[in-house]
Short mmCIF file of C-alpha atoms in Angstrom, two decimals:
data_model
loop_
_atom_site.label_atom_id
_atom_site.label_comp_id
_atom_site.label_asym_id
_atom_site.label_seq_id
_atom_site.Cartn_x
_atom_site.Cartn_y
_atom_site.Cartn_z
CA MET H 476 146.80 64.70 -70.05
CA ILE H 477 144.38 66.87 -72.00
CA VAL H 478 140.63 66.31 -71.87
CA ARG H 479 138.07 67.95 -74.10
CA LEU H 480 134.57 68.63 -72.85
CA LEU H 481 132.62 68.81 -76.10
CA GLY H 482 130.95 72.18 -76.53
CA GLU H 483 133.04 73.70 -73.77
CA GLY H 484 136.76 73.39 -74.40
CA GLN H 485 139.97 71.62 -73.41
CA PHE H 486 141.38 71.13 -69.91
CA ARG H 487 144.75 69.96 -68.68
CA VAL H 488 144.31 67.42 -65.87
CA ASP H 489 146.68 65.23 -63.92
CA ASP H 490 147.16 61.74 -65.37
CA SER H 491 146.10 60.29 -62.03
CA LEU H 492 142.54 61.41 -62.79
CA LEU H 493 142.18 58.92 -65.63
CA ALA H 494 141.12 56.05 -63.36
CA ARG H 495 138.28 58.14 -61.90
CA LEU H 496 137.20 59.29 -65.37
CA ASN H 497 137.18 55.71 -66.66
CA GLU H 498 135.05 54.68 -63.70
CA LEU H 499 132.48 57.40 -64.44
CA ASP H 500 132.68 56.55 -68.13
CA ALA H 501 131.70 52.97 -67.33
CA GLN H 502 128.69 54.24 -65.33
CA VAL H 503 127.63 56.34 -68.29
CA GLU H 504 127.84 53.31 -70.55
CA GLN H 505 125.71 51.28 -68.13
CA ALA H 506 123.12 54.05 -68.08
CA VAL H 507 122.88 53.91 -71.86
CA GLU H 508 122.51 50.13 -71.82
CA ALA H 509 119.78 50.42 -69.18
CA GLY H 510 118.05 53.13 -71.20
CA ASP H 511 118.17 55.44 -68.19
CA GLU H 512 118.45 59.02 -69.46
CA ARG H 513 118.61 60.56 -65.98
CA ALA H 514 121.52 58.32 -65.02
CA LEU H 515 123.16 59.17 -68.35
CA TRP H 516 122.91 62.89 -67.63
CA SER H 517 124.12 62.64 -64.05
CA GLY H 518 127.04 60.48 -65.23
CA LEU H 519 128.00 62.97 -67.94
CA GLN H 520 127.62 65.81 -65.48
CA ALA H 521 129.90 64.04 -62.98
CA LEU H 522 132.49 63.53 -65.73
CA ALA H 523 132.37 67.19 -66.75
CA GLU H 524 132.51 68.44 -63.17
CA THR H 525 135.45 66.21 -62.31
CA VAL H 526 137.35 67.69 -65.25
CA ARG H 527 136.35 71.28 -64.47
CA GLU H 528 137.24 70.99 -60.78
CA ASN H 529 140.57 69.27 -61.26
CA GLY H 530 141.66 70.75 -64.55
CA GLU H 531 143.03 73.95 -65.92
CA LYS H 532 141.42 75.34 -69.04
CA LEU H 533 143.68 75.58 -72.07
CA ALA H 534 144.05 78.93 -73.78
CA ASP H 535 142.09 79.43 -77.02
CA GLU H 536 145.37 79.68 -78.92
CA ASP H 537 146.57 76.22 -77.85
CA LEU H 538 146.57 73.72 -80.70
CA LEU H 539 147.08 70.54 -78.71
CA PRO H 540 145.09 67.37 -79.46
CA SER H 541 143.10 65.80 -76.60
CA ASP H 542 143.80 62.46 -74.94
CA ALA H 543 140.18 62.00 -73.90
CA ILE H 544 136.93 63.49 -75.21
CA ILE H 545 133.75 63.76 -73.14
CA PRO H 546 130.32 64.14 -74.76
CA PRO H 547 128.01 67.10 -73.98
CA GLU H 548 126.12 66.93 -70.68
CA ASP H 549 122.70 67.13 -72.34
CA LEU H 550 123.34 64.19 -74.68
CA SER H 551 120.10 62.32 -75.33
CA LEU H 552 119.81 58.54 -75.10
CA ASP H 553 119.34 58.37 -78.85
CA GLU H 554 122.49 60.38 -79.45
CA ALA H 555 124.40 58.23 -76.96
CA ARG H 556 123.30 55.04 -78.72
CA GLU H 557 124.30 56.51 -82.06
CA LEU H 558 127.68 57.35 -80.58
CA LEU H 559 128.22 53.82 -79.31
CA GLN H 560 127.04 52.17 -82.48
CA ASP H 561 128.66 54.01 -85.34
CA GLU H 562 130.68 57.03 -86.25
CA GLY H 563 127.78 59.06 -87.59
CA PHE H 564 127.56 61.15 -84.46
CA ILE H 565 130.61 63.27 -85.24
CA PRO H 566 130.11 65.28 -88.44
CA ASP H 567 132.78 64.75 -91.07
CA VAL H 568 134.98 67.80 -90.93
CA PRO H 569 138.09 67.73 -93.08
CA VAL H 570 141.17 68.41 -90.97
CA GLY H 571 142.91 69.75 -94.00
CA SER H 572 146.27 68.08 -93.82
CA MET V 218 132.23 47.79 -75.52
CA PRO V 219 134.05 50.93 -74.32
CA GLY V 220 132.19 53.77 -72.62
CA LEU V 221 131.16 56.97 -74.32
CA MET V 222 134.30 58.90 -73.44
CA SER V 223 136.62 56.18 -74.75
CA ARG V 224 134.47 55.63 -77.81
CA LEU V 225 134.44 59.32 -78.65
CA SER V 226 138.22 59.58 -78.26
CA LEU V 227 138.68 56.60 -80.58
CA ILE V 228 136.39 58.13 -83.19
CA PHE V 229 138.28 61.42 -83.12
CA LYS V 230 141.66 59.70 -83.27
CA ALA V 231 140.56 57.54 -86.19
CA LYS V 232 139.34 60.59 -88.09
CA PHE V 233 142.46 62.62 -87.58
CA SER V 234 145.09 59.92 -87.99
CA LYS V 235 143.66 59.28 -91.45
CA ALA V 236 144.20 62.92 -92.26
CA LEU V 237 147.75 62.88 -90.91
CA ASP V 238 148.78 59.90 -93.03
CA ARG V 239 148.24 62.04 -96.08
CA ALA V 240 150.69 64.73 -94.98
CA GLU V 241 153.79 64.51 -97.19
CA ASN V 242 155.16 67.89 -98.10
CA PRO V 243 155.10 69.90 -94.85
CA ASN V 244 155.01 73.39 -96.38
CA GLU V 245 152.25 72.62 -98.86
CA THR V 246 150.33 70.79 -96.18
CA LEU V 247 150.52 73.77 -93.87
CA ASP V 248 149.20 76.23 -96.41
CA TYR V 249 146.50 73.92 -97.65
CA SER V 250 145.52 73.11 -94.10
CA TYR V 251 145.17 76.78 -93.25
CA GLU V 252 143.02 77.51 -96.31
CA GLU V 253 140.85 74.57 -95.43
CA GLN V 254 140.47 75.88 -91.88
CA LEU V 255 139.34 79.27 -93.17
CA ARG V 256 136.77 77.56 -95.39
CA GLN V 257 135.50 75.49 -92.49
CA LEU V 258 135.34 78.55 -90.28
CA GLN V 259 133.03 80.15 -92.85
CA ASN V 260 130.84 77.01 -92.81
CA VAL V 261 130.63 77.21 -89.05
CA LYS V 262 129.63 80.88 -89.21
CA ARG V 263 126.95 80.06 -91.77
CA GLY V 264 125.71 77.21 -89.59
CA ILE V 265 125.40 79.52 -86.60
CA ALA V 266 123.57 82.11 -88.70
CA ASP V 267 121.10 79.40 -89.84
CA VAL V 268 120.41 78.40 -86.26
CA THR V 269 119.85 82.03 -85.28
CA THR V 270 117.41 82.53 -88.14
CA ALA V 271 115.49 79.36 -87.31
CA LYS V 272 115.32 80.40 -83.67
CA LYS V 273 113.89 83.82 -84.55
CA ARG V 274 111.27 82.25 -86.79
CA LEU V 275 110.26 79.91 -83.98
CA GLU V 276 109.96 82.82 -81.57
CA LEU V 277 107.49 84.47 -83.94
CA GLN V 278 105.51 81.26 -84.20
CA TYR V 279 105.57 80.92 -80.46
CA THR V 280 103.85 84.30 -80.13
CA SER V 281 101.07 83.27 -82.49
CA MET V 282 100.64 79.99 -80.59
CA GLN V 283 100.26 81.91 -77.38
CA GLN V 284 97.52 83.92 -79.10
CA GLN V 285 95.80 80.66 -80.01
CA VAL V 286 95.79 79.66 -76.37
CA ASP V 287 94.34 83.03 -75.37
CA LYS V 288 91.72 82.79 -78.10
CA LEU V 289 90.61 79.31 -77.02
CA ASP V 290 90.46 80.54 -73.44
CA GLY V 291 88.24 83.43 -74.52
CA GLN V 292 86.00 81.08 -76.50
CA ALA V 293 85.63 78.83 -73.48
CA ARG V 294 84.54 81.78 -71.35
CA GLN V 295 82.02 82.92 -73.96
CA ALA V 296 80.65 79.42 -74.27
CA LEU V 297 80.23 79.15 -70.52
CA ALA V 298 78.58 82.57 -70.35
CA ALA V 299 76.12 81.32 -72.96
CA SER V 300 75.52 78.20 -70.83
CA ARG V 301 77.16 75.97 -73.40
CA GLU V 302 79.33 73.87 -71.14
CA ASP V 303 79.88 71.29 -73.87
CA LEU V 304 81.48 73.89 -76.11
CA ALA V 305 83.48 75.35 -73.24
CA ARG V 306 84.82 71.88 -72.48
CA GLU V 307 85.82 71.38 -76.10
CA ALA V 308 87.60 74.72 -76.28
CA LEU V 309 89.48 73.95 -73.06
CA THR V 310 90.44 70.51 -74.36
CA ARG V 311 91.96 72.14 -77.41
CA LYS V 312 93.62 74.74 -75.27
CA ALA V 313 95.23 72.00 -73.17
CA ALA V 314 96.53 70.23 -76.29
CA VAL V 315 98.05 73.42 -77.68
CA GLN V 316 99.46 74.36 -74.27
CA ALA V 317 101.19 70.98 -73.94
CA GLN V 318 102.99 71.47 -77.27
CA LEU V 319 103.79 75.01 -76.32
CA ASP V 320 105.38 73.94 -73.03
CA GLY V 321 107.52 71.44 -74.94
CA ILE V 322 108.66 74.14 -77.34
CA MET V 323 109.44 76.47 -74.44
CA GLN V 324 111.64 73.84 -72.80
CA GLN V 325 113.46 73.08 -76.04
CA GLY V 326 113.83 76.80 -76.61
CA GLN V 327 115.71 77.17 -73.34
CA GLN V 328 118.03 74.30 -74.28
CA LEU V 329 118.57 75.88 -77.68
CA GLU V 330 119.41 79.19 -76.05
CA ALA V 331 122.15 77.50 -73.99
CA GLN V 332 123.45 75.62 -77.04
CA GLN V 333 123.53 78.82 -79.05
CA GLN V 334 125.61 80.52 -76.39
CA LYS V 335 128.13 77.67 -76.45
CA LEU V 336 128.18 77.80 -80.25
CA ILE V 337 129.20 81.41 -80.24
CA GLU V 338 131.96 80.71 -77.72
CA GLY V 339 133.11 77.66 -79.68
CA GLU V 340 133.28 79.69 -82.86
CA ARG V 341 135.33 82.37 -81.11
CA THR V 342 137.76 79.71 -79.84
CA LEU V 343 138.01 78.21 -83.31
CA GLN V 344 138.79 81.62 -84.74
CA SER V 345 141.61 82.09 -82.19
CA LYS V 346 143.01 78.66 -82.98
CA VAL V 347 142.98 79.26 -86.72
CA GLU V 348 144.73 82.56 -86.14
CA ALA V 349 147.32 80.81 -83.90
CA PHE V 350 147.82 78.17 -86.59
CA ARG V 351 148.55 80.88 -89.16
CA THR V 352 151.37 82.21 -86.97
CA GLN V 353 152.62 78.79 -86.03
CA LYS V 354 152.83 77.50 -89.58
CA GLU V 355 155.30 80.25 -90.50
CA VAL V 356 157.42 79.36 -87.48
CA ILE V 357 157.34 75.68 -88.40
CA LYS V 358 158.28 76.43 -92.01
CA ALA V 359 161.22 78.60 -90.96
CA GLN V 360 162.65 76.69 -88.03
CA TYR V 361 162.10 72.96 -88.35
CA SER V 362 163.46 70.15 -90.45
CA ALA V 363 160.95 68.28 -92.58
CA ALA V 364 160.70 65.41 -90.11
CA GLU V 365 160.19 67.66 -87.09
CA ALA V 366 157.76 69.82 -89.01
CA GLN V 367 155.73 66.70 -89.79
CA VAL V 368 155.20 65.99 -86.10
CA ARG V 369 154.40 69.60 -85.26
CA ILE V 370 151.93 69.87 -88.12
CA GLY V 371 150.33 66.64 -87.04
CA GLU V 372 149.65 67.99 -83.57
CA ALA V 373 148.51 71.42 -84.62
CA ALA V 374 146.22 70.11 -87.34
CA THR V 375 144.71 67.56 -84.99
CA GLY V 376 144.14 70.25 -82.36
CA ILE V 377 142.34 72.44 -84.89
CA GLY V 378 140.47 69.50 -86.39
CA GLU V 379 139.15 68.60 -82.96
CA GLN V 380 137.87 72.11 -82.35
CA MET V 381 136.35 72.12 -85.83
CA ALA V 382 134.55 68.83 -85.18
CA ASP V 383 133.45 70.05 -81.75
CA VAL V 384 131.84 73.21 -83.12
CA GLY V 385 130.52 71.28 -86.13
CA LEU V 386 128.77 68.88 -83.78
CA ALA V 387 127.36 71.75 -81.73
CA VAL V 388 125.94 73.35 -84.90
CA GLN V 389 124.40 70.03 -85.92
CA ARG V 390 122.80 69.51 -82.50
CA ALA V 391 121.38 73.04 -82.45
CA LYS V 392 119.95 72.51 -85.94
CA ASP V 393 118.35 69.23 -84.84
CA LYS V 394 116.82 71.07 -81.92
CA THR V 395 115.28 73.77 -84.11
CA GLU V 396 113.87 71.04 -86.35
CA GLN V 397 112.26 69.30 -83.38
CA MET V 398 110.77 72.61 -82.27
CA GLN V 399 109.53 73.26 -85.79
CA ALA V 400 107.81 69.87 -85.82
CA ARG V 401 105.99 70.73 -82.59
CA ALA V 402 105.01 74.11 -83.98
CA ASN V 403 103.61 72.41 -87.09
CA ALA V 404 101.66 70.00 -84.88
CA ILE V 405 100.03 72.97 -83.18
CA ASP V 406 99.16 74.54 -86.51
CA GLU V 407 97.42 71.33 -87.47
CA LEU V 408 95.60 71.18 -84.14
CA THR V 409 94.29 74.68 -84.47
CA THR V 410 93.62 75.08 -88.20
CA SER V 411 92.59 71.80 -89.75
CA GLY V 412 90.38 70.55 -86.95
CA ALA V 413 92.69 67.61 -86.24
CA LEU V 414 90.80 67.16 -83.00
CA THR V 415 87.65 66.06 -84.81
CA ASP V 416 88.26 62.54 -83.55
CA LEU V 417 87.79 63.69 -80.00
CA THR V 418 84.11 64.34 -80.58
CA SER V 419 81.71 63.10 -83.19
CA SER V 420 81.13 66.60 -84.53
CA GLY V 421 84.41 68.46 -84.31
CA ASP V 422 83.84 70.64 -87.36
CA ASP V 423 80.42 71.49 -86.07
CA ILE V 424 81.95 72.48 -82.76
CA ASP V 425 84.40 74.72 -84.56
CA ARG V 426 81.50 76.39 -86.32
CA GLN V 427 79.48 76.70 -83.13
CA LEU V 428 82.39 78.24 -81.27
CA ALA V 429 82.83 80.68 -84.11
CA GLN V 430 79.11 81.47 -84.15
CA LEU V 431 79.14 81.98 -80.44
CA SER V 432 82.01 84.35 -80.82
CA GLN V 433 80.36 86.17 -83.72
CA GLY V 434 77.09 86.14 -81.84
CA SER V 435 78.64 87.83 -78.88
CA GLN V 436 80.34 90.31 -81.19
CA VAL V 437 76.94 91.13 -82.65
CA ASP V 438 75.54 91.49 -79.15
CA ASP V 439 78.39 93.79 -78.22
CA GLU V 440 77.87 95.95 -81.28
CA LEU V 441 74.14 95.99 -80.73
CA ALA V 442 74.65 97.16 -77.18
CA LYS V 443 77.05 99.84 -78.41
CA MET V 444 74.54 101.07 -80.99
CA LYS V 445 71.76 101.12 -78.44
CA ALA V 446 73.96 103.22 -76.18
CA GLU V 447 74.69 105.64 -79.04
CA LEU V 448 71.04 105.92 -79.94
CA GLY V 449 70.24 106.36 -76.28
CA THR V 450 72.07 109.71 -76.31
CA GLY V 451 71.84 110.70 -80.03
CA GLY V 452 68.16 109.78 -80.48
CA ALA V 453 67.05 111.01 -77.08
CA PRO V 454 64.64 113.74 -78.25
CA VAL V 455 62.47 111.32 -80.16
CA PRO V 456 61.22 109.21 -77.27
CA LYS V 457 60.79 112.38 -75.19
CA GLN V 458 58.60 113.88 -77.86
CA LEU V 459 56.61 110.68 -77.96
CA GLU V 460 56.29 110.79 -74.22
CA GLY V 461 55.24 114.42 -74.48
CA GLU V 462 52.57 113.59 -77.02
CA GLU V 463 51.27 110.83 -74.82
CA ALA V 464 51.18 113.16 -71.87
CA THR V 465 49.13 115.84 -73.67
#
């Protein structure tokens, strides 16, 4: 499967990694609920590192869509809440099709 | 409620599947899509240029803030030399307030620097993808049936759209960061120019004036000392003559 680290690029990782990523994703969500920014950052960092270590970066020319998208490592609590609450976090960019 | 990763993936999918539903005539879609990508690429470039400009402006402001800190430090020393500990304390209090804002700006500046670097890389990737799309769309037009082309277009456009949204988000975050830094810089301006610290003491404006007087006073002293020194060499014959007259 293909995973995008926002602000960094896309990686191809083995499907078997999904369970681990979901686990870390749940930790990140808990951190947001607890209002714990440090835990949020360490969770996001763990997600990104897992992808970097186990994945292979896609070439710039690849036009494949991602199966999972991971927020930037320095996401603030406010941004994380915005992300969980509505769609305003991602700017509206026309895809053009 | 799903986690951030899942939520983000859903948001992206929702955005792009809407776009794909509209695709009807593959060839037209491809050309329109490419033109749109070029337009968006220009927007991204403009966004990055804006961030760079804002960052430069903040760097200039940062220098003048550093001067404010140095000035307050100097005033505190002068006040202490003149045995005005109260004034020295006030100057140092202001210095601490400015320094705190300055440290915050410094930290945000470092984050902005890292974001800017990623922006430039993201823009380069986007450029490569748009270029790859241009080549691929001709291949799709020439080699695939309408139905197959539809699927291929869907993937390619989603891939590009994702990169576009990724860089777009990075531009937005960097802009937000410069705005936060600007707000801190403005807070310092207020601290140092409008006497916003008057609440700290009952006579803040008076303290401003006294600090200024002290500074002017010491400037006058300095100049006086300089003049005395000049007269000491230039006007030397006069006192000697006087001494001579007294001696005779």
